[in-house]
PDB file of C-alpha atoms in Angstrom:
ATOM      1  CA  LEU Q   1       0.000   0.000   0.000  1.00  0.00           C
ATOM      2  CA  VAL Q   2       1.516   3.347  -1.054  1.00  0.00           C
ATOM      3  CA  ILE Q   3       0.383   6.655   0.445  1.00  0.00           C
ATOM      4  CA  HIS Q   4       1.051   9.657  -1.801  1.00  0.00           C
ATOM      5  CA  GLU Q   5       1.041  13.439  -1.321  1.00  0.00           C
ATOM      6  CA  GLY Q   6      -2.454  14.701  -0.477  1.00  0.00           C
ATOM      7  CA  GLU Q   7      -3.616  11.325   0.889  1.00  0.00           C
ATOM      8  CA  THR Q   8      -4.252  10.397   4.541  1.00  0.00           C
ATOM      9  CA  LEU Q   9      -4.339   6.912   6.019  1.00  0.00           C
ATOM     10  CA  LYS Q  10      -6.318   6.868   9.274  1.00  0.00           C
ATOM     11  CA  GLY Q  11      -8.144   4.322  11.345  1.00  0.00           C
ATOM     12  CA  THR Q  12      -7.405   1.341  13.526  1.00  0.00           C
ATOM     13  CA  TRP Q  13      -6.605  -1.764  11.516  1.00  0.00           C
ATOM     14  CA  SER Q  14      -4.144  -4.598  11.031  1.00  0.00           C
ATOM     15  CA  ALA Q  15      -2.848  -6.110   7.790  1.00  0.00           C
ATOM     16  CA  ASN Q  16       0.366  -7.963   6.993  1.00  0.00           C
ATOM     17  CA  ILE Q  17       1.286  -5.543   4.199  1.00  0.00           C
ATOM     18  CA  ALA Q  18       4.182  -3.271   3.274  1.00  0.00           C
ATOM     19  CA  LEU Q  19       3.104   0.316   3.948  1.00  0.00           C
ATOM     20  CA  ILE Q  20       5.129   2.811   1.908  1.00  0.00           C
ATOM     21  CA  GLN Q  21       4.684   6.479   2.682  1.00  0.00           C
ATOM     22  CA  ASP Q  22       5.727   8.699  -0.224  1.00  0.00           C
ATOM     23  CA  GLY Q  23       4.118  11.926   0.920  1.00  0.00           C
ATOM     24  CA  GLY Q  24       0.761  12.426   2.565  1.00  0.00           C
ATOM     25  CA  LYS Q  25      -0.049  11.557   6.149  1.00  0.00           C
ATOM     26  CA  VAL Q  26      -0.314   8.364   8.185  1.00  0.00           C
ATOM     27  CA  SER Q  27      -2.285   8.885  11.394  1.00  0.00           C
ATOM     28  CA  PRO Q  28      -3.231   5.744  13.336  1.00  0.00           C
ATOM     29  CA  GLY Q  29      -6.725   5.508  14.733  1.00  0.00           C
ATOM     30  CA  ASN Q  30      -9.462   8.034  15.046  1.00  0.00           C
ATOM     31  CA  SER Q  31      -7.995   9.778  18.092  1.00  0.00           C
ATOM     32  CA  PRO Q  32      -6.141   7.622  19.254  1.00  0.00           C
ATOM     33  CA  GLY Q  33      -5.704   4.218  17.632  1.00  0.00           C
ATOM     34  CA  ILE Q  34      -3.373   1.509  16.349  1.00  0.00           C
ATOM     35  CA  GLN Q  35      -2.236   0.553  12.868  1.00  0.00           C
ATOM     36  CA  ASN Q  36      -0.401  -2.761  12.483  1.00  0.00           C
ATOM     37  CA  VAL Q  37       1.601  -3.512   9.322  1.00  0.00           C
ATOM     38  CA  GLY Q  38       4.204  -6.025   8.177  1.00  0.00           C
ATOM     39  CA  ALA Q  39       6.709  -3.394   7.003  1.00  0.00           C
ATOM     40  CA  TYR Q  40       6.838   0.408   6.940  1.00  0.00           C
ATOM     41  CA  THR Q  41       8.943   2.641   4.691  1.00  0.00           C
ATOM     42  CA  LEU Q  42       8.899   6.409   5.150  1.00  0.00           C
ATOM     43  CA  LEU Q  43      10.250   8.323   2.166  1.00  0.00           C
ATOM     44  CA  SER Q  44       8.415  11.605   2.769  1.00  0.00           C
ATOM     45  CA  GLY Q  45       5.300  12.908   4.462  1.00  0.00           C
ATOM     46  CA  ASP Q  46       4.098  13.025   8.045  1.00  0.00           C
ATOM     47  CA  LEU Q  47       3.536  10.316  10.623  1.00  0.00           C
ATOM     48  CA  GLU Q  48       1.079  12.049  12.942  1.00  0.00           C
ATOM     49  CA  MET Q  49       0.786  10.557  16.417  1.00  0.00           C
ATOM     50  CA  GLU Q  50      -1.793  11.756  18.935  1.00  0.00           C
ATOM     51  CA  ILE Q  51      -1.514  11.555  22.714  1.00  0.00           C
ATOM     52  CA  ALA Q  52      -4.666  12.015  24.789  1.00  0.00           C
ATOM     53  CA  ALA Q  53      -3.856  10.693  28.271  1.00  0.00           C
ATOM     54  CA  ASP Q  54      -1.220   9.100  30.494  1.00  0.00           C
ATOM     55  CA  ALA Q  55       0.356   5.996  28.963  1.00  0.00           C
ATOM     56  CA  LEU Q  56      -0.960   3.807  31.777  1.00  0.00           C
ATOM     57  CA  PRO Q  57      -3.548   2.527  32.425  1.00  0.00           C
ATOM     58  CA  GLY Q  58      -4.953   3.273  28.947  1.00  0.00           C
ATOM     59  CA  GLY Q  59      -2.123   2.032  26.751  1.00  0.00           C
ATOM     60  CA  PRO Q  60      -1.819   2.216  22.967  1.00  0.00           C
ATOM     61  CA  GLY Q  61      -4.992   2.810  21.031  1.00  0.00           C
ATOM     62  CA  VAL Q  62      -6.692   4.344  24.069  1.00  0.00           C
ATOM     63  CA  ALA Q  63      -4.268   6.871  25.563  1.00  0.00           C
ATOM     64  CA  TYR Q  64      -2.029   7.384  22.512  1.00  0.00           C
ATOM     65  CA  ASP Q  65      -1.534   6.354  18.874  1.00  0.00           C
ATOM     66  CA  GLN Q  66       0.780   3.523  17.967  1.00  0.00           C
ATOM     67  CA  LEU Q  67       2.186   2.196  14.705  1.00  0.00           C
ATOM     68  CA  GLN Q  68       3.110  -1.466  15.085  1.00  0.00           C
ATOM     69  CA  VAL Q  69       5.519  -2.829  12.474  1.00  0.00           C
ATOM     70  CA  THR Q  70       6.058  -6.578  12.793  1.00  0.00           C
ATOM     71  CA  GLY Q  71       9.022  -6.531  10.382  1.00  0.00           C
ATOM     72  CA  MET Q  72      11.328  -3.773   9.120  1.00  0.00           C
ATOM     73  CA  ALA Q  73      10.683  -0.063   9.664  1.00  0.00           C
ATOM     74  CA  THR Q  74      12.727   2.099   7.293  1.00  0.00           C
ATOM     75  CA  LEU Q  75      12.760   5.750   8.257  1.00  0.00           C
ATOM     76  CA  GLY Q  76      14.399   8.541   6.323  1.00  0.00           C
ATOM     77  CA  GLY Q  77      14.009  10.828   3.376  1.00  0.00           C
ATOM     78  CA  THR Q  78      12.157  13.958   4.377  1.00  0.00           C
ATOM     79  CA  GLY Q  79       9.674  12.200   6.659  1.00  0.00           C
ATOM     80  CA  ARG Q  80       8.519  13.952   9.820  1.00  0.00           C
ATOM     81  CA  LEU Q  81       7.148  12.722  13.123  1.00  0.00           C
ATOM     82  CA  ILE Q  82       4.381  15.018  14.324  1.00  0.00           C
ATOM     83  CA  ILE Q  83       3.101  14.720  17.889  1.00  0.00           C
ATOM     84  CA  LYS Q  84      -0.257  16.243  18.796  1.00  0.00           C
ATOM     85  CA  LEU Q  85      -1.631  16.500  22.305  1.00  0.00           C
ATOM     86  CA  LEU Q  86      -5.419  16.161  22.434  1.00  0.00           C
ATOM     87  CA  GLY Q  87      -7.989  17.920  24.598  1.00  0.00           C
ATOM     88  CA  GLY Q  88      -5.541  20.153  26.462  1.00  0.00           C
ATOM     89  CA  TYR Q  89      -3.688  17.149  27.892  1.00  0.00           C
ATOM     90  CA  VAL Q  90      -0.232  17.992  29.285  1.00  0.00           C
ATOM     91  CA  PRO Q  91       1.752  14.866  30.233  1.00  0.00           C
ATOM     92  CA  ALA Q  92       3.722  14.712  33.462  1.00  0.00           C
ATOM     93  CA  VAL Q  93       7.502  14.621  33.466  1.00  0.00           C
ATOM     94  CA  GLY Q  94       8.667  11.013  33.193  1.00  0.00           C
ATOM     95  CA  GLN Q  95       5.756   9.748  31.082  1.00  0.00           C
ATOM     96  CA  VAL Q  96       6.939   7.387  28.309  1.00  0.00           C
ATOM     97  CA  PHE Q  97       4.904   6.769  25.155  1.00  0.00           C
ATOM     98  CA  PRO Q  98       5.971   3.898  22.847  1.00  0.00           C
ATOM     99  CA  LEU Q  99       4.641   5.379  19.592  1.00  0.00           C
ATOM    100  CA  ILE Q 100       6.207   2.897  17.169  1.00  0.00           C
ATOM    101  CA  THR Q 101       7.151  -0.726  17.674  1.00  0.00           C
ATOM    102  CA  TRP Q 102       9.171  -2.724  15.123  1.00  0.00           C
ATOM    103  CA  GLY Q 103      10.931  -5.996  14.534  1.00  0.00           C
ATOM    104  CA  SER Q 104      13.942  -4.109  13.174  1.00  0.00           C
ATOM    105  CA  ALA Q 105      14.651  -0.623  11.894  1.00  0.00           C
ATOM    106  CA  SER Q 106      16.990   1.561   9.933  1.00  0.00           C
ATOM    107  CA  GLY Q 107      17.233   5.344   9.670  1.00  0.00           C
ATOM    108  CA  GLU Q 108      15.602   8.144  11.603  1.00  0.00           C
ATOM    109  CA  PHE Q 109      13.000  10.829  11.029  1.00  0.00           C
ATOM    110  CA  ALA Q 110      14.302  13.926   9.249  1.00  0.00           C
ATOM    111  CA  ASN Q 111      12.342  16.237  11.543  1.00  0.00           C
ATOM    112  CA  TYR Q 112      10.117  16.276  14.632  1.00  0.00           C
ATOM    113  CA  LEU Q 113       7.191  18.628  15.231  1.00  0.00           C
ATOM    114  CA  GLY Q 114       5.375  19.008  18.525  1.00  0.00           C
ATOM    115  CA  THR Q 115       8.232  17.716  20.649  1.00  0.00           C
ATOM    116  CA  ALA Q 116       9.243  21.021  22.246  1.00  0.00           C
ATOM    117  CA  ALA Q 117       7.359  23.362  24.549  1.00  0.00           C
ATOM    118  CA  ILE Q 118       4.851  21.070  26.207  1.00  0.00           C
ATOM    119  CA  GLY Q 119       3.723  23.649  28.682  1.00  0.00           C
ATOM    120  CA  ASN Q 120       6.440  25.977  29.942  1.00  0.00           C
ATOM    121  CA  ASP Q 121       8.751  23.459  31.520  1.00  0.00           C
ATOM    122  CA  ARG Q 122       8.819  20.196  29.574  1.00  0.00           C
ATOM    123  CA  ALA Q 123       9.473  18.671  26.166  1.00  0.00           C
ATOM    124  CA  PHE Q 124       9.419  15.278  24.461  1.00  0.00           C
ATOM    125  CA  VAL Q 125      12.736  13.483  23.995  1.00  0.00           C
ATOM    126  CA  VAL Q 126      12.726  11.008  21.098  1.00  0.00           C
ATOM    127  CA  ASN Q 127      14.429   7.654  21.796  1.00  0.00           C
ATOM    128  CA  TYR Q 128      15.234   4.960  19.219  1.00  0.00           C
ATOM    129  CA  SER Q 129      15.806   1.385  20.357  1.00  0.00           C
ATOM    130  CA  GLY Q 130      16.026  -2.067  18.839  1.00  0.00           C
ATOM    131  CA  SER Q 131      12.303  -2.598  19.405  1.00  0.00           C
ATOM    132  CA  GLY Q 132      10.792   0.796  18.637  1.00  0.00           C
ATOM    133  CA  LEU Q 133      10.562   4.531  19.102  1.00  0.00           C
ATOM    134  CA  THR Q 134       9.429   6.115  22.341  1.00  0.00           C
ATOM    135  CA  VAL Q 135       8.981   9.698  23.416  1.00  0.00           C
ATOM    136  CA  THR Q 136       9.709  10.577  27.018  1.00  0.00           C
ATOM    137  CA  VAL Q 137       8.550  13.745  28.746  1.00  0.00           C
ATOM    138  CA  ALA Q 138      11.574  15.535  30.192  1.00  0.00           C
ATOM    139  CA  ALA Q 139      11.794  18.635  32.362  1.00  0.00           C
ATOM    140  CA  THR Q 140      13.294  21.658  30.674  1.00  0.00           C
ATOM    141  CA  PRO Q 141      14.717  24.634  32.504  1.00  0.00           C
ATOM    142  CA  ASN Q 142      12.610  27.747  32.640  1.00  0.00           C
ATOM    143  CA  SER Q 143      14.288  30.135  30.209  1.00  0.00           C
ATOM    144  CA  TYR Q 144      14.240  32.974  32.751  1.00  0.00           C
ATOM    145  CA  ASP Q 145      16.017  30.787  35.292  1.00  0.00           C
ATOM    146  CA  LEU Q 146      18.832  30.304  32.758  1.00  0.00           C
ATOM    147  CA  VAL Q 147      19.528  34.043  32.537  1.00  0.00           C
ATOM    148  CA  LYS Q 148      18.186  35.254  35.880  1.00  0.00           C
ATOM    149  CA  ALA Q 149      21.572  35.772  37.562  1.00  0.00           C
ATOM    150  CA  ASP Q 150      22.987  37.542  34.495  1.00  0.00           C
ATOM    151  CA  ALA Q 151      19.914  39.749  34.116  1.00  0.00           C
ATOM    152  CA  GLU Q 152      19.904  40.683  37.782  1.00  0.00           C
ATOM    153  CA  GLY Q 153      23.651  41.415  37.597  1.00  0.00           C
ATOM    154  CA  VAL Q 154      23.142  43.766  34.623  1.00  0.00           C
ATOM    155  CA  ILE Q 155      20.251  45.503  36.400  1.00  0.00           C
ATOM    156  CA  ASN Q 156      22.415  45.983  39.506  1.00  0.00           C
ATOM    157  CA  GLN Q 157      25.303  47.342  37.404  1.00  0.00           C
ATOM    158  CA  LEU Q 158      22.957  49.770  35.650  1.00  0.00           C
ATOM    159  CA  GLY Q 159      21.655  50.897  39.033  1.00  0.00           C
ATOM    160  CA  ASN Q 160      25.220  51.424  40.282  1.00  0.00           C
ATOM    161  CA  MET Q 161      26.098  53.363  37.126  1.00  0.00           C
ATOM    162  CA  GLY Q 162      23.007  55.533  37.547  1.00  0.00           C
ATOM    163  CA  ALA Q 163      23.989  56.298  41.139  1.00  0.00           C
ATOM    164  CA  LYS Q 164      27.512  57.256  40.049  1.00  0.00           C
ATOM    165  CA  LEU Q 165      26.147  59.524  37.325  1.00  0.00           C
ATOM    166  CA  ASP Q 166      23.864  61.166  39.876  1.00  0.00           C
ATOM    167  CA  ASP Q 167      26.882  61.695  42.172  1.00  0.00           C
ATOM    168  CA  ALA Q 168      28.895  63.152  39.273  1.00  0.00           C
ATOM    169  CA  GLY Q 169      26.017  65.471  38.411  1.00  0.00           C
ATOM    170  CA  ASP Q 170      25.747  66.647  42.022  1.00  0.00           C
ATOM    171  CA  PHE Q 171      29.505  67.284  42.087  1.00  0.00           C
ATOM    172  CA  ALA Q 172      29.394  69.184  38.776  1.00  0.00           C
ATOM    173  CA  GLU Q 173      26.602  71.410  40.071  1.00  0.00           C
ATOM    174  CA  SER Q 174      28.679  72.240  43.157  1.00  0.00           C
ATOM    175  CA  LEU Q 175      31.465  73.769  41.072  1.00  0.00           C
ATOM    176  CA  PRO Q 176      31.070  77.545  40.711  1.00  0.00           C
ATOM    177  CA  PHE Q 177      31.484  77.730  36.905  1.00  0.00           C
ATOM    178  CA  ILE Q 178      29.757  74.432  35.996  1.00  0.00           C
ATOM    179  CA  GLY Q 179      26.249  73.265  36.614  1.00  0.00           C
ATOM    180  CA  GLU Q 180      23.553  75.897  36.446  1.00  0.00           C
ATOM    181  CA  ASN Q 181      26.012  78.413  34.903  1.00  0.00           C
ATOM    182  CA  VAL Q 182      27.126  76.183  32.001  1.00  0.00           C
ATOM    183  CA  GLY Q 183      24.971  78.178  29.580  1.00  0.00           C
ATOM    184  CA  ASP Q 184      26.625  81.423  30.715  1.00  0.00           C
ATOM    185  CA  LEU Q 185      30.082  79.846  30.337  1.00  0.00           C
ATOM    186  CA  VAL Q 186      29.301  78.675  26.787  1.00  0.00           C
ATOM    187  CA  ALA Q 187      27.904  82.119  25.878  1.00  0.00           C
ATOM    188  CA  THR Q 188      31.087  83.885  27.001  1.00  0.00           C
ATOM    189  CA  VAL Q 189      33.374  81.509  25.078  1.00  0.00           C
ATOM    190  CA  SER Q 190      31.496  81.871  21.783  1.00  0.00           C
TER     191      SER Q 190
END
């Protein structure tokens, strides 16, 4: 079975076939679901996987999509893995979702969409293994925390500089020919 640009393969089903994706979209289930094939080759297009709930107790087909490949999964070309969270679900740090299982595999996805910025402090990390592909929710540092010390240091330095400029201004005004009389001094020189 070959999926071409502009075509979408959805639904939950199982068939011992070779699924070749040459464009288009493969999206197991009808939010979520499982597709089971004998072999899978990704040349181009999107494999769209949906996650609706914690991996357990629901499991594949209930909590998240899964593509099950009993034989060889060949990933590559310009194919992308797209992860969509459903219904406002935000997974907890540490959750693991086995999105693809395979007998064997070669290659990797060219690109991943939906893996970063799950909420403000977590992201999906993609893991390849001998038996499949999982995504794990990992904590990410808050971007402000990364620069907080530097930002506060710059603010303090600017405050110190402002205080020194104020002191210099006060000193300049205390001199008899500088300060309020600067205009008079400039007028006499010109």
